[in-house]
Amino acid sequence: MRFPIGTALLSVVTMLSSAAGETQSVVHILVPGFTVQELPVKLSNLNNLRFAPDGRLTALGYDGRVHLLRDTDGDGLEDEDKLFWDKPTISVPVGMAWSRAGLYVSSNRKISLLRDTNRDGQADVEETIATNWPPTDVGSGSVDATAITLDKRGNIYFGLLTADYSNPYRVKDDVSHYDIHGKRGTIQKLSPDGKKMETIATGIRVPYTLAFNRRGDLFVTDQEGETWCPNGNPLDELNQIIPGRNYGFPPRHERWLPNLVSEAPVVAFGPQHQSTCGLVFNEPEARSGTNPGRKVFGPAWWEGDAFVAGESRGKIWRVRLDRTLRGYTGREFLIARLSMLTTDVAISPKGDLYVCCHSGQPDWGTGPRGAGKIFKISYTDNKAPQPLSTEARFKASKPDGGIATEIHVTFNRPVDVSITSRTAEMRLEFGEFVRAADRLEVLKPPYDAVKRQEASPRGFLKIRSARLEDRSRRLVLEADPIVLAVPHALTLVGVKRPGQSGEGDTVDLDVDMRSVEARLPKPAGVAESVASGASKSPQAEILAGGDFERGRELFTGDRLKCATCHRIRGEGGQVGPDLDTLISRDAAAVLRDIKEPSASINPDFVAYNVNWRDEELTGFIRSHNDIGLRLVGADGKEQVVPRAEIKQLRVSAVSLMPTGLLDGLGEAQVRDLLTFLLHAPPVRTSKEIQAALTPARPQSVAGEKPLSIVLVAGKQDHGPGQHDYPTWQKKWHALLTRARGVTISDAWEWPDAEQFQKANVIVFYFWNQDWNAERLHQLDEFQARGGGVVVLHSATIADKEPEQLALRFGLAAQPGPTKYLHAPFDLKFVAPASHPVTVNLPPHVRLLDEPYWPMFGDTNRIEILASTELEGKEWPMMWTFQAGKGRVFASIPSHYTWTLDDPLFRMLLLRGIAWAGGMEEAQFENLVEPEKVTR
């Protein structure tokens, strides 16, 4: 994002300092009047909190155990932990709900009812209420059934995760296997007797919590999916579940789901990557309810609001919901920042908010055996002034043409006048990704999107004066003019009631911009640092010089044996997580995951230790039943273990992935591996292709002349998908045959005399290791009479005397002096905007291919169409050249088959062929096939 403003409009424009250096407690409440206490109990990571009908706090462990907590000494903090369920039968549970019959739990492959039949305070019977729905596409024991809750009639509701969050249309071999009428990615309703199960909502991604409000309306938290699927849950969501509706994951797609109609979220939580999890409504309950006599948490006017937990950045929002004729509208208010992964919230009968957290780093923390914590948040000072609203407003225009800005903060009670003298300590920050109390954010989800958010510029507006109005209940701050329609966040200091001693509270608030944003410009451009002399991104530094193919060899080879367990882009085993999704993560986080595999354990791949006979087995549970379980070890081997012979089954405290994998590798080899893991062939959108098409489509091109094209190929000289000249020749022959007035012929390694005589354009794509005098003479004659030549990638190589080839092609390569690298790079278009080959294309196109540099030849004799930066210098990657009357179009990118299949690159090559043949650039654009773009 680029801020189109001058320094005169800002008192300060700078990047926020990192919060990592600040000393912080775990929970920071952003509004006054609250205290936080940690429960004095040692527990493993917890996924859910609920209060039992008798008022006891119930905690559902990530490891499948259920804890009942009690305050034994009367200090208001639960200090005793007794296990309600400790048998190893529940895997990756997310969701629990109390009923008169017992405790319902949703977990992998089943809905369980835990019953205490002998009333000793511990469940002794597990009854499977529902099971046998289709599994996810993840092969291990993973997060599956979630978010269980009950309505007043005893009907049971739960969610089933989408089949494949990273490939939601389930496309395989260019065919979508997604079934909108299937069970995956849905909300299910189960009758009280367990006999009838029906789908009530579709289009769900990761439903973490389902909850009814007092009106009987059902809501769910669902998580962001934009990282893996464009427009698929662009942000984390709070949705109202209306039977029969779809909720947009996967989203409408012109090819796979062209007629889909979906509901918009009630609230979308930004910026991207929050991981909404826990949800509870702040409503009092009658003495006969699930939580009899429960009081409201916080100020009385918070009644009816929802509280939502954001796991991956440690947040708690208060959500104000308003019911309208068209459904609910909502607005979120951030009330807490935490330095631990925040999974769930629950309100006690006394009206306190309890919060459970995982240890470790996002996304997943330290797994089932990691150390978790529970915090109790209490409203202890009801006389503290509470902010009701924070709004930006414009005053009358100033004499210099600017618009004065005021921020109005309205409180529920008077504020001490001393606050008006502390404007120098207050901050009004703005930026595309700014939110309240960003300085307290410690947890950083390991994704490129988050890195881009951090790199986006942030500015500060000076607060020039303050005054109190409306009997000291409204604080009015006059600030420098607001200049952009972006989020603004305010930090107040000295908030206290009149006459109160001390410094007062620091309060952090998001500013409501709705009344001013219509008159403000929106930011434009690409995110870039405002810091002068900004260096390359950490990602680029970590991966600099990494080679994709050398990384592939490490991944598939015997040294690391990554492919034994992991699959990526169709290569490798399926024991561990599929690594296709790594392309959205940042390099530092992936490197950490390899070096410290237990620092963040994927919930879809939790390992188990099985004590069987005299052996200790460790692996993933593929499936299990009353008879036995299927265990897959790190070596990829599967073993069936009879349940009757299992002495002990417990969740492993560590990842199945061994440590020390990178020991003995040099830095260059680590960069190679990361380059392979973190990059994939680019996928284009239909919008990108349509934008690049020339205005005059082929159907309207007048005066078309016949064109004879020869495609010259040779024997494939690299691995699969590389230098595959025969496949290219076959596919492009079929493609070009569809063009009007075109004759296509093939040649193997060199055209014959008749082809030279009849051809208008010859396309060379093979490594010709014999550029002898006779061949060069034939080429000279062809070009002298005006024949067009197209050379791709290795066709520019001359093993000997590359200068001679450069005289014909403009530039040439030679093994040895010319370097190469299999890596991602930006193809930067430097030709005039009207050039027929590059017209309408964006300034740069990202490719994963193999550049060559330096080349032999005089760059002053060619017209460079596109270049890329390597070793700190720009090198030509695509050019045109005039050899006599003949035209030459050359492209170094073309190493991989996926580049030749890329619609944007195909457009470039088709235009290059047309240009070399003296045709209109739009001659072949109907062959680009934008309608077949699958994203």
PDB file of C-alpha atoms in Angstrom, residues 423-601:
ATOM      1  CA  THR A 423      -2.357  14.596  24.858  1.00  0.00           C
ATOM      2  CA  ALA A 424       1.402  14.341  24.304  1.00  0.00           C
ATOM      3  CA  GLU A 425       1.287  10.780  25.666  1.00  0.00           C
ATOM      4  CA  MET A 426      -1.660   9.719  23.511  1.00  0.00           C
ATOM      5  CA  ARG A 427      -1.331   8.134  20.061  1.00  0.00           C
ATOM      6  CA  LEU A 428      -3.553   8.104  17.033  1.00  0.00           C
ATOM      7  CA  GLU A 429      -2.161   5.538  14.635  1.00  0.00           C
ATOM      8  CA  PHE A 430      -3.352   4.705  11.156  1.00  0.00           C
ATOM      9  CA  GLY A 431      -2.633   2.153   8.456  1.00  0.00           C
ATOM     10  CA  GLU A 432      -4.286  -0.493   6.342  1.00  0.00           C
ATOM     11  CA  PHE A 433      -3.706  -3.210   8.948  1.00  0.00           C
ATOM     12  CA  VAL A 434      -3.725  -1.154  12.136  1.00  0.00           C
ATOM     13  CA  ARG A 435      -5.800  -2.330  15.088  1.00  0.00           C
ATOM     14  CA  ALA A 436      -6.070  -1.314  18.737  1.00  0.00           C
ATOM     15  CA  ALA A 437      -3.028  -2.123  20.894  1.00  0.00           C
ATOM     16  CA  ASP A 438      -0.911  -3.522  18.091  1.00  0.00           C
ATOM     17  CA  ARG A 439       2.113  -2.705  20.244  1.00  0.00           C
ATOM     18  CA  LEU A 440       1.060  -5.597  22.502  1.00  0.00           C
ATOM     19  CA  GLU A 441       0.908  -8.179  19.726  1.00  0.00           C
ATOM     20  CA  VAL A 442       3.438 -10.913  20.420  1.00  0.00           C
ATOM     21  CA  LEU A 443       2.113 -13.856  18.438  1.00  0.00           C
ATOM     22  CA  LYS A 444       2.787 -13.721  14.689  1.00  0.00           C
ATOM     23  CA  PRO A 445       1.121 -16.367  12.502  1.00  0.00           C
ATOM     24  CA  PRO A 446       3.785 -17.786  10.157  1.00  0.00           C
ATOM     25  CA  TYR A 447       2.368 -16.603   6.836  1.00  0.00           C
ATOM     26  CA  ASP A 448       3.507 -14.335   4.038  1.00  0.00           C
ATOM     27  CA  ALA A 449       0.312 -12.304   4.430  1.00  0.00           C
ATOM     28  CA  VAL A 450       1.301 -11.431   7.986  1.00  0.00           C
ATOM     29  CA  LYS A 451       4.768 -10.385   6.844  1.00  0.00           C
ATOM     30  CA  ARG A 452       3.171  -8.106   4.280  1.00  0.00           C
ATOM     31  CA  GLN A 453       0.927  -6.636   6.963  1.00  0.00           C
ATOM     32  CA  GLU A 454       3.966  -5.892   9.112  1.00  0.00           C
ATOM     33  CA  ALA A 455       5.748  -4.300   6.136  1.00  0.00           C
ATOM     34  CA  SER A 456       2.793  -2.075   5.358  1.00  0.00           C
ATOM     35  CA  PRO A 457       3.345   1.555   6.414  1.00  0.00           C
ATOM     36  CA  ARG A 458       1.818   2.983   9.576  1.00  0.00           C
ATOM     37  CA  GLY A 459       1.526   6.626  10.478  1.00  0.00           C
ATOM     38  CA  PHE A 460       0.712   8.712  13.514  1.00  0.00           C
ATOM     39  CA  LEU A 461      -1.439  11.813  13.685  1.00  0.00           C
ATOM     40  CA  LYS A 462      -0.585  14.350  16.348  1.00  0.00           C
ATOM     41  CA  ILE A 463      -3.286  14.994  18.924  1.00  0.00           C
ATOM     42  CA  ARG A 464      -3.181  18.762  19.361  1.00  0.00           C
ATOM     43  CA  SER A 465      -5.764  19.416  22.036  1.00  0.00           C
ATOM     44  CA  ALA A 466      -8.378  17.772  24.248  1.00  0.00           C
ATOM     45  CA  ARG A 467     -11.534  18.913  25.962  1.00  0.00           C
ATOM     46  CA  LEU A 468     -14.370  17.341  27.909  1.00  0.00           C
ATOM     47  CA  GLU A 469     -18.024  17.817  26.973  1.00  0.00           C
ATOM     48  CA  ASP A 470     -21.434  16.487  28.027  1.00  0.00           C
ATOM     49  CA  ARG A 471     -20.746  16.733  31.768  1.00  0.00           C
ATOM     50  CA  SER A 472     -17.258  15.241  31.284  1.00  0.00           C
ATOM     51  CA  ARG A 473     -18.635  12.089  29.630  1.00  0.00           C
ATOM     52  CA  ARG A 474     -17.298  12.901  26.168  1.00  0.00           C
ATOM     53  CA  LEU A 475     -13.611  13.401  25.430  1.00  0.00           C
ATOM     54  CA  VAL A 476     -13.046  15.413  22.234  1.00  0.00           C
ATOM     55  CA  LEU A 477      -9.558  15.206  20.732  1.00  0.00           C
ATOM     56  CA  GLU A 478      -8.514  17.539  17.936  1.00  0.00           C
ATOM     57  CA  ALA A 479      -5.881  15.886  15.767  1.00  0.00           C
ATOM     58  CA  ASP A 480      -4.030  16.462  12.544  1.00  0.00           C
ATOM     59  CA  PRO A 481      -6.283  15.905   9.526  1.00  0.00           C
ATOM     60  CA  ILE A 482      -7.239  12.333   8.729  1.00  0.00           C
ATOM     61  CA  VAL A 483      -6.149  11.800   5.144  1.00  0.00           C
ATOM     62  CA  LEU A 484      -6.916   8.189   4.247  1.00  0.00           C
ATOM     63  CA  ALA A 485      -9.845   5.806   4.601  1.00  0.00           C
ATOM     64  CA  VAL A 486      -7.878   3.223   6.573  1.00  0.00           C
ATOM     65  CA  PRO A 487      -8.260   1.865  10.106  1.00  0.00           C
ATOM     66  CA  HIS A 488      -7.218   4.179  12.943  1.00  0.00           C
ATOM     67  CA  ALA A 489      -6.448   3.157  16.522  1.00  0.00           C
ATOM     68  CA  LEU A 490      -6.362   5.409  19.575  1.00  0.00           C
ATOM     69  CA  THR A 491      -4.362   4.989  22.778  1.00  0.00           C
ATOM     70  CA  LEU A 492      -5.600   7.083  25.698  1.00  0.00           C
ATOM     71  CA  VAL A 493      -3.732   7.569  28.952  1.00  0.00           C
ATOM     72  CA  GLY A 494      -4.975   8.830  32.287  1.00  0.00           C
ATOM     73  CA  VAL A 495      -8.521   7.491  32.132  1.00  0.00           C
ATOM     74  CA  LYS A 496     -10.016   7.671  35.637  1.00  0.00           C
ATOM     75  CA  ARG A 497     -13.099   8.923  37.416  1.00  0.00           C
ATOM     76  CA  PRO A 498     -13.134  12.509  38.762  1.00  0.00           C
ATOM     77  CA  GLY A 499     -10.996  12.976  41.851  1.00  0.00           C
ATOM     78  CA  GLN A 500      -9.417   9.519  41.605  1.00  0.00           C
ATOM     79  CA  SER A 501      -5.737   9.441  42.566  1.00  0.00           C
ATOM     80  CA  GLY A 502      -3.000   7.831  40.540  1.00  0.00           C
ATOM     81  CA  GLU A 503      -2.057   7.822  36.885  1.00  0.00           C
ATOM     82  CA  GLY A 504      -5.295   6.304  35.637  1.00  0.00           C
ATOM     83  CA  ASP A 505      -5.721   3.592  33.035  1.00  0.00           C
ATOM     84  CA  THR A 506      -4.336   3.225  29.535  1.00  0.00           C
ATOM     85  CA  VAL A 507      -7.176   2.444  27.149  1.00  0.00           C
ATOM     86  CA  ASP A 508      -6.833   1.169  23.574  1.00  0.00           C
ATOM     87  CA  LEU A 509      -9.669   1.664  21.115  1.00  0.00           C
ATOM     88  CA  ASP A 510     -10.389   1.114  17.432  1.00  0.00           C
ATOM     89  CA  VAL A 511     -11.799   4.285  15.876  1.00  0.00           C
ATOM     90  CA  ASP A 512     -15.156   4.130  14.112  1.00  0.00           C
ATOM     91  CA  MET A 513     -14.418   5.698  10.705  1.00  0.00           C
ATOM     92  CA  ARG A 514     -17.848   5.315   9.112  1.00  0.00           C
ATOM     93  CA  SER A 515     -18.834   8.986   9.305  1.00  0.00           C
ATOM     94  CA  VAL A 516     -15.694  10.219   7.532  1.00  0.00           C
ATOM     95  CA  GLU A 517     -14.415   7.493   5.220  1.00  0.00           C
ATOM     96  CA  ALA A 518     -16.743   8.381   2.330  1.00  0.00           C
ATOM     97  CA  ARG A 519     -14.911  11.711   1.933  1.00  0.00           C
ATOM     98  CA  LEU A 520     -11.433  10.200   2.119  1.00  0.00           C
ATOM     99  CA  PRO A 521      -9.266   8.565  -0.549  1.00  0.00           C
ATOM    100  CA  LYS A 522      -8.481   4.893  -0.177  1.00  0.00           C
ATOM    101  CA  PRO A 523      -4.866   3.730  -0.240  1.00  0.00           C
ATOM    102  CA  ALA A 524      -3.534   2.590  -3.603  1.00  0.00           C
ATOM    103  CA  GLY A 525      -0.577   0.594  -4.774  1.00  0.00           C
ATOM    104  CA  VAL A 526       1.489  -2.209  -3.356  1.00  0.00           C
ATOM    105  CA  ALA A 527       2.543  -2.467   0.265  1.00  0.00           C
ATOM    106  CA  GLU A 528       5.994  -1.041   0.751  1.00  0.00           C
ATOM    107  CA  SER A 529       8.047   0.126   3.678  1.00  0.00           C
ATOM    108  CA  VAL A 530       8.112   3.815   4.450  1.00  0.00           C
ATOM    109  CA  ALA A 531      11.458   3.404   6.082  1.00  0.00           C
ATOM    110  CA  SER A 532      14.177   4.930   3.947  1.00  0.00           C
ATOM    111  CA  GLY A 533      16.656   2.494   2.504  1.00  0.00           C
ATOM    112  CA  ALA A 534      14.494  -0.500   3.342  1.00  0.00           C
ATOM    113  CA  SER A 535      16.281  -3.769   2.706  1.00  0.00           C
ATOM    114  CA  LYS A 536      14.950  -6.866   1.054  1.00  0.00           C
ATOM    115  CA  SER A 537      12.387  -8.901   2.960  1.00  0.00           C
ATOM    116  CA  PRO A 538      13.597 -11.528   5.446  1.00  0.00           C
ATOM    117  CA  GLN A 539      12.071 -14.148   3.143  1.00  0.00           C
ATOM    118  CA  ALA A 540      14.247 -13.028   0.228  1.00  0.00           C
ATOM    119  CA  GLU A 541      17.354 -12.959   2.406  1.00  0.00           C
ATOM    120  CA  ILE A 542      16.773 -16.474   3.727  1.00  0.00           C
ATOM    121  CA  LEU A 543      16.142 -17.940   0.271  1.00  0.00           C
ATOM    122  CA  ALA A 544      18.703 -15.948  -1.736  1.00  0.00           C
ATOM    123  CA  GLY A 545      20.535 -18.250  -4.132  1.00  0.00           C
ATOM    124  CA  GLY A 546      18.393 -21.303  -3.348  1.00  0.00           C
ATOM    125  CA  ASP A 547      17.891 -23.744  -6.224  1.00  0.00           C
ATOM    126  CA  PHE A 548      14.521 -25.475  -6.663  1.00  0.00           C
ATOM    127  CA  GLU A 549      15.910 -28.628  -8.285  1.00  0.00           C
ATOM    128  CA  ARG A 550      18.716 -29.140  -5.794  1.00  0.00           C
ATOM    129  CA  GLY A 551      16.073 -28.725  -3.098  1.00  0.00           C
ATOM    130  CA  ARG A 552      13.905 -31.348  -4.787  1.00  0.00           C
ATOM    131  CA  GLU A 553      16.846 -33.770  -4.719  1.00  0.00           C
ATOM    132  CA  LEU A 554      17.287 -33.200  -0.988  1.00  0.00           C
ATOM    133  CA  PHE A 555      13.579 -33.680  -0.352  1.00  0.00           C
ATOM    134  CA  THR A 556      13.291 -36.924  -2.310  1.00  0.00           C
ATOM    135  CA  GLY A 557      16.771 -38.285  -1.559  1.00  0.00           C
ATOM    136  CA  ASP A 558      18.032 -40.723   1.050  1.00  0.00           C
ATOM    137  CA  ARG A 559      19.905 -38.134   3.066  1.00  0.00           C
ATOM    138  CA  LEU A 560      16.858 -36.377   4.543  1.00  0.00           C
ATOM    139  CA  LYS A 561      14.149 -38.872   3.519  1.00  0.00           C
ATOM    140  CA  CYS A 562      11.496 -36.145   3.643  1.00  0.00           C
ATOM    141  CA  ALA A 563       9.483 -37.895   0.943  1.00  0.00           C
ATOM    142  CA  THR A 564       9.085 -40.987   3.133  1.00  0.00           C
ATOM    143  CA  CYS A 565       6.454 -39.151   5.159  1.00  0.00           C
ATOM    144  CA  HIS A 566       5.581 -35.973   3.281  1.00  0.00           C
ATOM    145  CA  ARG A 567       3.988 -35.295  -0.052  1.00  0.00           C
ATOM    146  CA  ILE A 568       4.391 -32.087  -2.015  1.00  0.00           C
ATOM    147  CA  ARG A 569       3.042 -31.332  -5.474  1.00  0.00           C
ATOM    148  CA  GLY A 570       2.377 -35.017  -6.066  1.00  0.00           C
ATOM    149  CA  GLU A 571       5.777 -36.303  -4.899  1.00  0.00           C
ATOM    150  CA  GLY A 572       6.361 -38.326  -1.728  1.00  0.00           C
ATOM    151  CA  GLY A 573       4.471 -40.297   0.895  1.00  0.00           C
ATOM    152  CA  GLN A 574       1.289 -39.550   2.775  1.00  0.00           C
ATOM    153  CA  VAL A 575       2.218 -40.350   6.359  1.00  0.00           C
ATOM    154  CA  GLY A 576       2.733 -36.775   7.535  1.00  0.00           C
ATOM    155  CA  PRO A 577       1.176 -33.472   6.505  1.00  0.00           C
ATOM    156  CA  ASP A 578       0.863 -32.631   2.833  1.00  0.00           C
ATOM    157  CA  LEU A 579       3.273 -29.763   2.274  1.00  0.00           C
ATOM    158  CA  ASP A 580       1.532 -28.054  -0.618  1.00  0.00           C
ATOM    159  CA  THR A 581       0.280 -25.399   1.807  1.00  0.00           C
ATOM    160  CA  LEU A 582       3.797 -24.296   2.762  1.00  0.00           C
ATOM    161  CA  ILE A 583       3.862 -21.792  -0.088  1.00  0.00           C
ATOM    162  CA  SER A 584       1.706 -19.462   2.032  1.00  0.00           C
ATOM    163  CA  ARG A 585       4.040 -19.577   5.036  1.00  0.00           C
ATOM    164  CA  ASP A 586       7.173 -17.569   5.650  1.00  0.00           C
ATOM    165  CA  ALA A 587      10.635 -19.082   5.393  1.00  0.00           C
ATOM    166  CA  ALA A 588      11.727 -18.388   8.969  1.00  0.00           C
ATOM    167  CA  ALA A 589       8.707 -20.234  10.373  1.00  0.00           C
ATOM    168  CA  VAL A 590       9.203 -23.242   8.089  1.00  0.00           C
ATOM    169  CA  LEU A 591      12.877 -23.396   9.028  1.00  0.00           C
ATOM    170  CA  ARG A 592      11.873 -23.315  12.704  1.00  0.00           C
ATOM    171  CA  ASP A 593       9.378 -26.129  12.134  1.00  0.00           C
ATOM    172  CA  ILE A 594      12.101 -28.286  10.588  1.00  0.00           C
ATOM    173  CA  LYS A 595      14.635 -27.560  13.312  1.00  0.00           C
ATOM    174  CA  GLU A 596      12.112 -27.719  16.177  1.00  0.00           C
ATOM    175  CA  PRO A 597       9.302 -30.008  14.984  1.00  0.00           C
ATOM    176  CA  SER A 598       7.657 -30.073  18.418  1.00  0.00           C
ATOM    177  CA  ALA A 599       7.435 -26.274  18.748  1.00  0.00           C
ATOM    178  CA  SER A 600       4.134 -26.221  16.847  1.00  0.00           C
ATOM    179  CA  ILE A 601       2.350 -29.549  16.352  1.00  0.00           C
TER     180      ILE A 601
END
